[in-house]
Amino acid sequence: MGAVSEVYLYSNTGVQLACLPKRLTRLEWSRVVNDQGSFAITLSDRLKPVDTSLFQLNGRIAIYRKPSPIYPAKLEMMGFIRGWDFETDGRGVTRYTWYGPDQNCLLADRICFPKHPYTEGAWQTSMRRYIDTMMRELTEDNFGAGSSNESARDVVTANGAGLTLAVESSATATSCNVDNLLFYEYGGKNLLRALQELHEISKSYTFTPGQQVPIFFDLCTDTDTTFTFRTFPNRRGMNHRSDSGQAVHIGTRYGNLSVPRWQHDRTHEVNAGLGLLYAGSYSASSWSLDSARIGEAPLNRREAGTSTGEDTGGIASQLINEGKPKPRFSGKIQDTSTCRYGLHWGLGDELTIDYLEKQYNCRVTGISATVYSGRETLEPTMEVLDT
């Protein structure tokens, strides 16, 4: 039997107002690793009038999903109503659509205010920390959790929305501190963008050889009223590769993969990065080279450069990492008895895909779902981890 969705509407102060599934004409939702997801719900007045007054700016949509009717429902995401679109067709039937981002919009709504509360109010636009610690501190500082942040920005102590917001403490977090301290300039940057930059840096910014640990983050929905910001070393989800001991086999020959597509675009590759030290004037530089990729073909040295106030070698390595070819795999993973989304695999998991007589280790970086006429279509977005 197929998946079942349950959708609940809340006011912008956190009061549950309605259960929507039986009246939904269409439901769309998505979740993305290290980014904002989205939702859109559509209702029709063909059979019964729609009370539009229930749908408020920043009202919340809780989307639950059961892998099949026999399993308990899991909260997939909380959406915030940020837009609406009403359209009446030639028959006089009006369709009402409300849409918006998921809970990670609370990260995107903030900037990194250049005043660090732990330095007695001193202006500060940078910090030196372990990357995961820095992610948590930046979020804590700009949410207002236990800091001297000005009250207008403090959404932890009081937010009027009936939400409990927290930041996982360094004491209880899974340790990601395998590298030395990182210097990072954050002043005035969008908080979500700064967290994304730190994730990208974590994939290659290595001080001790052989210690590269990508660090992921999410504003997790512990309940429909409790969100906790967390960091995750190595992967956002579970390891279900073929050699993991808990493999989930994906491929057309298993009957759970359709319309597969593999893309490998090297148009914007960078394999030679130059870091320039700038402190009033340029005084030093460091090249970082990926000799293997440079040597793959004649004329394949692809350069990029940037300036920094500190570690030129680190920023050069970052340029190379950001300029790596990023193969993509897409396709529809279909539910079978041994391959169900939300039960056997999920967002952020690593899977092995069999395609064209090769195996590709992939990370599920996004999930898009559409429910129409009672049937769900689920499509993941996947990043190829090796080729």
PDB file of N, CA, C and O in Angstrom, residues 71-129:
ATOM      1  N   TYR A  71       2.424   2.033   9.307  1.00  0.00           N
ATOM      2  CA  TYR A  71       3.538   2.623  10.044  1.00  0.00           C
ATOM      3  C   TYR A  71       3.108   3.946  10.680  1.00  0.00           C
ATOM      4  O   TYR A  71       2.200   4.626  10.186  1.00  0.00           O
ATOM      5  N   PRO A  72       3.754   4.345  11.770  1.00  0.00           N
ATOM      6  CA  PRO A  72       3.425   5.634  12.395  1.00  0.00           C
ATOM      7  C   PRO A  72       3.840   6.798  11.509  1.00  0.00           C
ATOM      8  O   PRO A  72       4.771   6.687  10.702  1.00  0.00           O
ATOM      9  N   ALA A  73       3.147   7.912  11.672  1.00  0.00           N
ATOM     10  CA  ALA A  73       3.450   9.102  10.878  1.00  0.00           C
ATOM     11  C   ALA A  73       4.711   9.787  11.405  1.00  0.00           C
ATOM     12  O   ALA A  73       4.943   9.848  12.616  1.00  0.00           O
ATOM     13  N   LYS A  74       5.524  10.299  10.485  1.00  0.00           N
ATOM     14  CA  LYS A  74       6.731  11.040  10.830  1.00  0.00           C
ATOM     15  C   LYS A  74       6.592  12.473  10.325  1.00  0.00           C
ATOM     16  O   LYS A  74       6.128  12.707   9.211  1.00  0.00           O
ATOM     17  N   LEU A  75       6.995  13.425  11.156  1.00  0.00           N
ATOM     18  CA  LEU A  75       6.962  14.829  10.755  1.00  0.00           C
ATOM     19  C   LEU A  75       8.069  15.093   9.750  1.00  0.00           C
ATOM     20  O   LEU A  75       9.248  15.042  10.079  1.00  0.00           O
ATOM     21  N   GLU A  76       7.708  15.363   8.503  1.00  0.00           N
ATOM     22  CA  GLU A  76       8.696  15.607   7.444  1.00  0.00           C
ATOM     23  C   GLU A  76       9.215  17.040   7.484  1.00  0.00           C
ATOM     24  O   GLU A  76      10.394  17.287   7.262  1.00  0.00           O
ATOM     25  N   MET A  77       8.328  18.007   7.736  1.00  0.00           N
ATOM     26  CA  MET A  77       8.757  19.399   7.717  1.00  0.00           C
ATOM     27  C   MET A  77       7.675  20.283   8.315  1.00  0.00           C
ATOM     28  O   MET A  77       6.510  19.891   8.420  1.00  0.00           O
ATOM     29  N   MET A  78       8.091  21.487   8.710  1.00  0.00           N
ATOM     30  CA  MET A  78       7.169  22.548   9.093  1.00  0.00           C
ATOM     31  C   MET A  78       7.331  23.676   8.083  1.00  0.00           C
ATOM     32  O   MET A  78       8.439  24.168   7.862  1.00  0.00           O
ATOM     33  N   GLY A  79       6.235  24.060   7.458  1.00  0.00           N
ATOM     34  CA  GLY A  79       6.279  25.146   6.486  1.00  0.00           C
ATOM     35  C   GLY A  79       5.702  26.422   7.072  1.00  0.00           C
ATOM     36  O   GLY A  79       4.829  26.386   7.944  1.00  0.00           O
ATOM     37  N   PHE A  80       6.198  27.547   6.584  1.00  0.00           N
ATOM     38  CA  PHE A  80       5.721  28.859   6.997  1.00  0.00           C
ATOM     39  C   PHE A  80       5.033  29.529   5.812  1.00  0.00           C
ATOM     40  O   PHE A  80       5.649  29.687   4.745  1.00  0.00           O
ATOM     41  N   ILE A  81       3.790  29.919   5.988  1.00  0.00           N
ATOM     42  CA  ILE A  81       3.035  30.530   4.895  1.00  0.00           C
ATOM     43  C   ILE A  81       3.600  31.910   4.597  1.00  0.00           C
ATOM     44  O   ILE A  81       3.589  32.805   5.444  1.00  0.00           O
ATOM     45  N   ARG A  82       4.118  32.080   3.388  1.00  0.00           N
ATOM     46  CA  ARG A  82       4.709  33.350   2.970  1.00  0.00           C
ATOM     47  C   ARG A  82       4.077  33.888   1.685  1.00  0.00           C
ATOM     48  O   ARG A  82       4.443  34.967   1.228  1.00  0.00           O
ATOM     49  N   GLY A  83       3.165  33.112   1.073  1.00  0.00           N
ATOM     50  CA  GLY A  83       2.551  33.592  -0.164  1.00  0.00           C
ATOM     51  C   GLY A  83       1.274  32.840  -0.462  1.00  0.00           C
ATOM     52  O   GLY A  83       1.031  31.750   0.075  1.00  0.00           O
ATOM     53  N   TRP A  84       0.425  33.425  -1.314  1.00  0.00           N
ATOM     54  CA  TRP A  84      -0.829  32.772  -1.703  1.00  0.00           C
ATOM     55  C   TRP A  84      -1.194  33.169  -3.119  1.00  0.00           C
ATOM     56  O   TRP A  84      -0.795  34.220  -3.631  1.00  0.00           O
ATOM     57  N   ASP A  85      -1.950  32.296  -3.758  1.00  0.00           N
ATOM     58  CA  ASP A  85      -2.299  32.462  -5.179  1.00  0.00           C
ATOM     59  C   ASP A  85      -3.703  31.886  -5.376  1.00  0.00           C
ATOM     60  O   ASP A  85      -3.900  30.679  -5.248  1.00  0.00           O
ATOM     61  N   PHE A  86      -4.694  32.749  -5.637  1.00  0.00           N
ATOM     62  CA  PHE A  86      -6.078  32.319  -5.833  1.00  0.00           C
ATOM     63  C   PHE A  86      -6.432  32.477  -7.314  1.00  0.00           C
ATOM     64  O   PHE A  86      -6.188  33.530  -7.902  1.00  0.00           O
ATOM     65  N   GLU A  87      -7.017  31.437  -7.900  1.00  0.00           N
ATOM     66  CA  GLU A  87      -7.361  31.478  -9.329  1.00  0.00           C
ATOM     67  C   GLU A  87      -8.723  30.828  -9.550  1.00  0.00           C
ATOM     68  O   GLU A  87      -8.983  29.722  -9.062  1.00  0.00           O
ATOM     69  N   THR A  88      -9.586  31.517 -10.292  1.00  0.00           N
ATOM     70  CA  THR A  88     -10.923  31.005 -10.622  1.00  0.00           C
ATOM     71  C   THR A  88     -10.969  30.627 -12.086  1.00  0.00           C
ATOM     72  O   THR A  88     -10.618  31.432 -12.959  1.00  0.00           O
ATOM     73  N   ASP A  89     -11.421  29.394 -12.390  1.00  0.00           N
ATOM     74  CA  ASP A  89     -11.445  28.936 -13.778  1.00  0.00           C
ATOM     75  C   ASP A  89     -12.765  29.315 -14.455  1.00  0.00           C
ATOM     76  O   ASP A  89     -13.630  29.983 -13.860  1.00  0.00           O
ATOM     77  N   GLY A  90     -12.902  28.867 -15.685  1.00  0.00           N
ATOM     78  CA  GLY A  90     -14.080  29.224 -16.478  1.00  0.00           C
ATOM     79  C   GLY A  90     -15.374  28.654 -15.949  1.00  0.00           C
ATOM     80  O   GLY A  90     -16.472  29.128 -16.305  1.00  0.00           O
ATOM     81  N   ARG A  91     -15.300  27.651 -15.103  1.00  0.00           N
ATOM     82  CA  ARG A  91     -16.509  27.061 -14.525  1.00  0.00           C
ATOM     83  C   ARG A  91     -16.899  27.719 -13.210  1.00  0.00           C
ATOM     84  O   ARG A  91     -17.874  27.327 -12.578  1.00  0.00           O
ATOM     85  N   GLY A  92     -16.106  28.711 -12.799  1.00  0.00           N
ATOM     86  CA  GLY A  92     -16.388  29.393 -11.549  1.00  0.00           C
ATOM     87  C   GLY A  92     -15.816  28.716 -10.330  1.00  0.00           C
ATOM     88  O   GLY A  92     -16.112  29.110  -9.199  1.00  0.00           O
ATOM     89  N   VAL A  93     -14.971  27.696 -10.516  1.00  0.00           N
ATOM     90  CA  VAL A  93     -14.331  27.002  -9.397  1.00  0.00           C
ATOM     91  C   VAL A  93     -13.028  27.716  -9.053  1.00  0.00           C
ATOM     92  O   VAL A  93     -12.189  27.951  -9.929  1.00  0.00           O
ATOM     93  N   THR A  94     -12.875  28.064  -7.801  1.00  0.00           N
ATOM     94  CA  THR A  94     -11.666  28.761  -7.355  1.00  0.00           C
ATOM     95  C   THR A  94     -10.737  27.784  -6.649  1.00  0.00           C
ATOM     96  O   THR A  94     -11.161  27.011  -5.791  1.00  0.00           O
ATOM     97  N   ARG A  95      -9.461  27.850  -7.037  1.00  0.00           N
ATOM     98  CA  ARG A  95      -8.426  27.058  -6.380  1.00  0.00           C
ATOM     99  C   ARG A  95      -7.535  28.000  -5.582  1.00  0.00           C
ATOM    100  O   ARG A  95      -7.056  29.001  -6.103  1.00  0.00           O
ATOM    101  N   TYR A  96      -7.339  27.642  -4.341  1.00  0.00           N
ATOM    102  CA  TYR A  96      -6.583  28.469  -3.406  1.00  0.00           C
ATOM    103  C   TYR A  96      -5.265  27.770  -3.092  1.00  0.00           C
ATOM    104  O   TYR A  96      -5.260  26.632  -2.612  1.00  0.00           O
ATOM    105  N   THR A  97      -4.166  28.445  -3.357  1.00  0.00           N
ATOM    106  CA  THR A  97      -2.846  27.874  -3.095  1.00  0.00           C
ATOM    107  C   THR A  97      -2.094  28.755  -2.104  1.00  0.00           C
ATOM    108  O   THR A  97      -2.032  29.979  -2.262  1.00  0.00           O
ATOM    109  N   TRP A  98      -1.567  28.118  -1.085  1.00  0.00           N
ATOM    110  CA  TRP A  98      -0.674  28.784  -0.129  1.00  0.00           C
ATOM    111  C   TRP A  98       0.686  28.100  -0.198  1.00  0.00           C
ATOM    112  O   TRP A  98       0.765  26.878  -0.354  1.00  0.00           O
ATOM    113  N   TYR A  99       1.753  28.882  -0.092  1.00  0.00           N
ATOM    114  CA  TYR A  99       3.092  28.310  -0.247  1.00  0.00           C
ATOM    115  C   TYR A  99       4.090  29.058   0.627  1.00  0.00           C
ATOM    116  O   TYR A  99       3.812  30.156   1.139  1.00  0.00           O
ATOM    117  N   GLY A 100       5.263  28.450   0.782  1.00  0.00           N
ATOM    118  CA  GLY A 100       6.311  29.073   1.575  1.00  0.00           C
ATOM    119  C   GLY A 100       7.471  28.130   1.803  1.00  0.00           C
ATOM    120  O   GLY A 100       7.491  26.997   1.311  1.00  0.00           O
ATOM    121  N   PRO A 101       8.471  28.560   2.579  1.00  0.00           N
ATOM    122  CA  PRO A 101       9.656  27.745   2.871  1.00  0.00           C
ATOM    123  C   PRO A 101       9.443  26.849   4.082  1.00  0.00           C
ATOM    124  O   PRO A 101       8.446  26.974   4.806  1.00  0.00           O
ATOM    125  N   ASP A 102      10.400  25.952   4.306  1.00  0.00           N
ATOM    126  CA  ASP A 102      10.354  25.115   5.499  1.00  0.00           C
ATOM    127  C   ASP A 102      11.035  25.827   6.661  1.00  0.00           C
ATOM    128  O   ASP A 102      11.377  27.018   6.571  1.00  0.00           O
ATOM    129  N   GLN A 103      11.268  25.091   7.750  1.00  0.00           N
ATOM    130  CA  GLN A 103      11.763  25.701   8.987  1.00  0.00           C
ATOM    131  C   GLN A 103      13.140  26.333   8.838  1.00  0.00           C
ATOM    132  O   GLN A 103      13.505  27.217   9.631  1.00  0.00           O
ATOM    133  N   ASN A 104      13.920  25.929   7.845  1.00  0.00           N
ATOM    134  CA  ASN A 104      15.236  26.537   7.669  1.00  0.00           C
ATOM    135  C   ASN A 104      15.162  27.990   7.214  1.00  0.00           C
ATOM    136  O   ASN A 104      16.189  28.675   7.140  1.00  0.00           O
ATOM    137  N   CYS A 105      13.953  28.472   6.911  1.00  0.00           N
ATOM    138  CA  CYS A 105      13.804  29.895   6.602  1.00  0.00           C
ATOM    139  C   CYS A 105      14.190  30.757   7.796  1.00  0.00           C
ATOM    140  O   CYS A 105      14.594  31.917   7.628  1.00  0.00           O
ATOM    141  N   LEU A 106      14.082  30.201   9.011  1.00  0.00           N
ATOM    142  CA  LEU A 106      14.469  30.972  10.191  1.00  0.00           C
ATOM    143  C   LEU A 106      15.963  31.267  10.194  1.00  0.00           C
ATOM    144  O   LEU A 106      16.407  32.268  10.766  1.00  0.00           O
ATOM    145  N   LEU A 107      16.749  30.394   9.556  1.00  0.00           N
ATOM    146  CA  LEU A 107      18.179  30.664   9.379  1.00  0.00           C
ATOM    147  C   LEU A 107      18.398  31.704   8.282  1.00  0.00           C
ATOM    148  O   LEU A 107      19.238  32.588   8.408  1.00  0.00           O
ATOM    149  N   ALA A 108      17.617  31.583   7.208  1.00  0.00           N
ATOM    150  CA  ALA A 108      17.758  32.514   6.079  1.00  0.00           C
ATOM    151  C   ALA A 108      17.261  33.906   6.428  1.00  0.00           C
ATOM    152  O   ALA A 108      17.637  34.884   5.769  1.00  0.00           O
ATOM    153  N   ASP A 109      16.421  34.022   7.458  1.00  0.00           N
ATOM    154  CA  ASP A 109      15.863  35.318   7.839  1.00  0.00           C
ATOM    155  C   ASP A 109      16.829  36.163   8.651  1.00  0.00           C
ATOM    156  O   ASP A 109      16.534  37.320   8.959  1.00  0.00           O
ATOM    157  N   ARG A 110      17.967  35.611   9.023  1.00  0.00           N
ATOM    158  CA  ARG A 110      18.919  36.308   9.894  1.00  0.00           C
ATOM    159  C   ARG A 110      20.220  36.631   9.176  1.00  0.00           C
ATOM    160  O   ARG A 110      20.628  35.928   8.262  1.00  0.00           O
ATOM    161  N   ILE A 111      20.852  37.708   9.639  1.00  0.00           N
ATOM    162  CA  ILE A 111      22.227  37.981   9.239  1.00  0.00           C
ATOM    163  C   ILE A 111      23.134  37.670  10.422  1.00  0.00           C
ATOM    164  O   ILE A 111      22.675  37.526  11.559  1.00  0.00           O
ATOM    165  N   CYS A 112      24.424  37.563  10.138  1.00  0.00           N
ATOM    166  CA  CYS A 112      25.412  37.401  11.208  1.00  0.00           C
ATOM    167  C   CYS A 112      25.779  38.797  11.707  1.00  0.00           C
ATOM    168  O   CYS A 112      26.607  39.494  11.106  1.00  0.00           O
ATOM    169  N   PHE A 113      25.128  39.207  12.764  1.00  0.00           N
ATOM    170  CA  PHE A 113      25.332  40.556  13.294  1.00  0.00           C
ATOM    171  C   PHE A 113      26.763  40.694  13.801  1.00  0.00           C
ATOM    172  O   PHE A 113      27.232  39.847  14.563  1.00  0.00           O
ATOM    173  N   PRO A 114      27.477  41.735  13.380  1.00  0.00           N
ATOM    174  CA  PRO A 114      28.915  41.838  13.715  1.00  0.00           C
ATOM    175  C   PRO A 114      29.162  42.346  15.124  1.00  0.00           C
ATOM    176  O   PRO A 114      29.867  43.315  15.345  1.00  0.00           O
ATOM    177  N   LYS A 115      28.537  41.683  16.096  1.00  0.00           N
ATOM    178  CA  LYS A 115      28.765  42.059  17.487  1.00  0.00           C
ATOM    179  C   LYS A 115      28.678  40.795  18.307  1.00  0.00           C
ATOM    180  O   LYS A 115      27.597  40.298  18.592  1.00  0.00           O
ATOM    181  N   HIS A 116      29.812  40.257  18.686  1.00  0.00           N
ATOM    182  CA  HIS A 116      29.844  38.958  19.353  1.00  0.00           C
ATOM    183  C   HIS A 116      29.560  39.143  20.841  1.00  0.00           C
ATOM    184  O   HIS A 116      30.292  39.840  21.542  1.00  0.00           O
ATOM    185  N   PRO A 117      28.492  38.531  21.359  1.00  0.00           N
ATOM    186  CA  PRO A 117      28.089  38.790  22.745  1.00  0.00           C
ATOM    187  C   PRO A 117      29.046  38.267  23.802  1.00  0.00           C
ATOM    188  O   PRO A 117      28.964  38.671  24.948  1.00  0.00           O
ATOM    189  N   TYR A 118      29.957  37.363  23.427  1.00  0.00           N
ATOM    190  CA  TYR A 118      30.860  36.798  24.422  1.00  0.00           C
ATOM    191  C   TYR A 118      32.128  37.638  24.591  1.00  0.00           C
ATOM    192  O   TYR A 118      33.035  37.255  25.300  1.00  0.00           O
ATOM    193  N   THR A 119      32.204  38.761  23.901  1.00  0.00           N
ATOM    194  CA  THR A 119      33.367  39.644  24.033  1.00  0.00           C
ATOM    195  C   THR A 119      32.935  40.988  24.603  1.00  0.00           C
ATOM    196  O   THR A 119      33.421  42.032  24.210  1.00  0.00           O
ATOM    197  N   GLU A 120      31.992  40.946  25.528  1.00  0.00           N
ATOM    198  CA  GLU A 120      31.516  42.121  26.245  1.00  0.00           C
ATOM    199  C   GLU A 120      31.033  43.209  25.298  1.00  0.00           C
ATOM    200  O   GLU A 120      31.277  44.401  25.488  1.00  0.00           O
ATOM    201  N   GLY A 121      30.336  42.781  24.256  1.00  0.00           N
ATOM    202  CA  GLY A 121      29.721  43.745  23.353  1.00  0.00           C
ATOM    203  C   GLY A 121      30.649  44.329  22.315  1.00  0.00           C
ATOM    204  O   GLY A 121      30.264  45.233  21.583  1.00  0.00           O
ATOM    205  N   ALA A 122      31.905  43.862  22.254  1.00  0.00           N
ATOM    206  CA  ALA A 122      32.845  44.427  21.291  1.00  0.00           C
ATOM    207  C   ALA A 122      32.430  44.076  19.864  1.00  0.00           C
ATOM    208  O   ALA A 122      31.899  43.004  19.613  1.00  0.00           O
ATOM    209  N   TRP A 123      32.660  44.981  18.956  1.00  0.00           N
ATOM    210  CA  TRP A 123      32.398  44.697  17.547  1.00  0.00           C
ATOM    211  C   TRP A 123      33.388  43.669  17.047  1.00  0.00           C
ATOM    212  O   TRP A 123      34.587  43.766  17.272  1.00  0.00           O
ATOM    213  N   GLN A 124      32.867  42.680  16.370  1.00  0.00           N
ATOM    214  CA  GLN A 124      33.719  41.593  15.896  1.00  0.00           C
ATOM    215  C   GLN A 124      33.092  41.010  14.639  1.00  0.00           C
ATOM    216  O   GLN A 124      31.909  40.683  14.625  1.00  0.00           O
ATOM    217  N   THR A 125      33.882  40.882  13.596  1.00  0.00           N
ATOM    218  CA  THR A 125      33.363  40.392  12.318  1.00  0.00           C
ATOM    219  C   THR A 125      33.958  39.051  11.928  1.00  0.00           C
ATOM    220  O   THR A 125      33.756  38.594  10.807  1.00  0.00           O
ATOM    221  N   SER A 126      34.683  38.433  12.840  1.00  0.00           N
ATOM    222  CA  SER A 126      35.303  37.141  12.526  1.00  0.00           C
ATOM    223  C   SER A 126      35.470  36.351  13.819  1.00  0.00           C
ATOM    224  O   SER A 126      35.343  36.889  14.923  1.00  0.00           O
ATOM    225  N   MET A 127      35.740  35.074  13.662  1.00  0.00           N
ATOM    226  CA  MET A 127      36.044  34.238  14.824  1.00  0.00           C
ATOM    227  C   MET A 127      36.951  33.095  14.389  1.00  0.00           C
ATOM    228  O   MET A 127      37.044  32.767  13.206  1.00  0.00           O
ATOM    229  N   ARG A 128      37.608  32.503  15.377  1.00  0.00           N
ATOM    230  CA  ARG A 128      38.462  31.338  15.152  1.00  0.00           C
ATOM    231  C   ARG A 128      37.923  30.207  16.019  1.00  0.00           C
ATOM    232  O   ARG A 128      37.966  30.273  17.242  1.00  0.00           O
ATOM    233  N   ARG A 129      37.389  29.178  15.357  1.00  0.00           N
ATOM    234  CA  ARG A 129      36.759  28.084  16.079  1.00  0.00           C
ATOM    235  C   ARG A 129      36.905  26.805  15.253  1.00  0.00           C
ATOM    236  O   ARG A 129      37.239  26.838  14.074  1.00  0.00           O
TER     237      ARG A 129
END
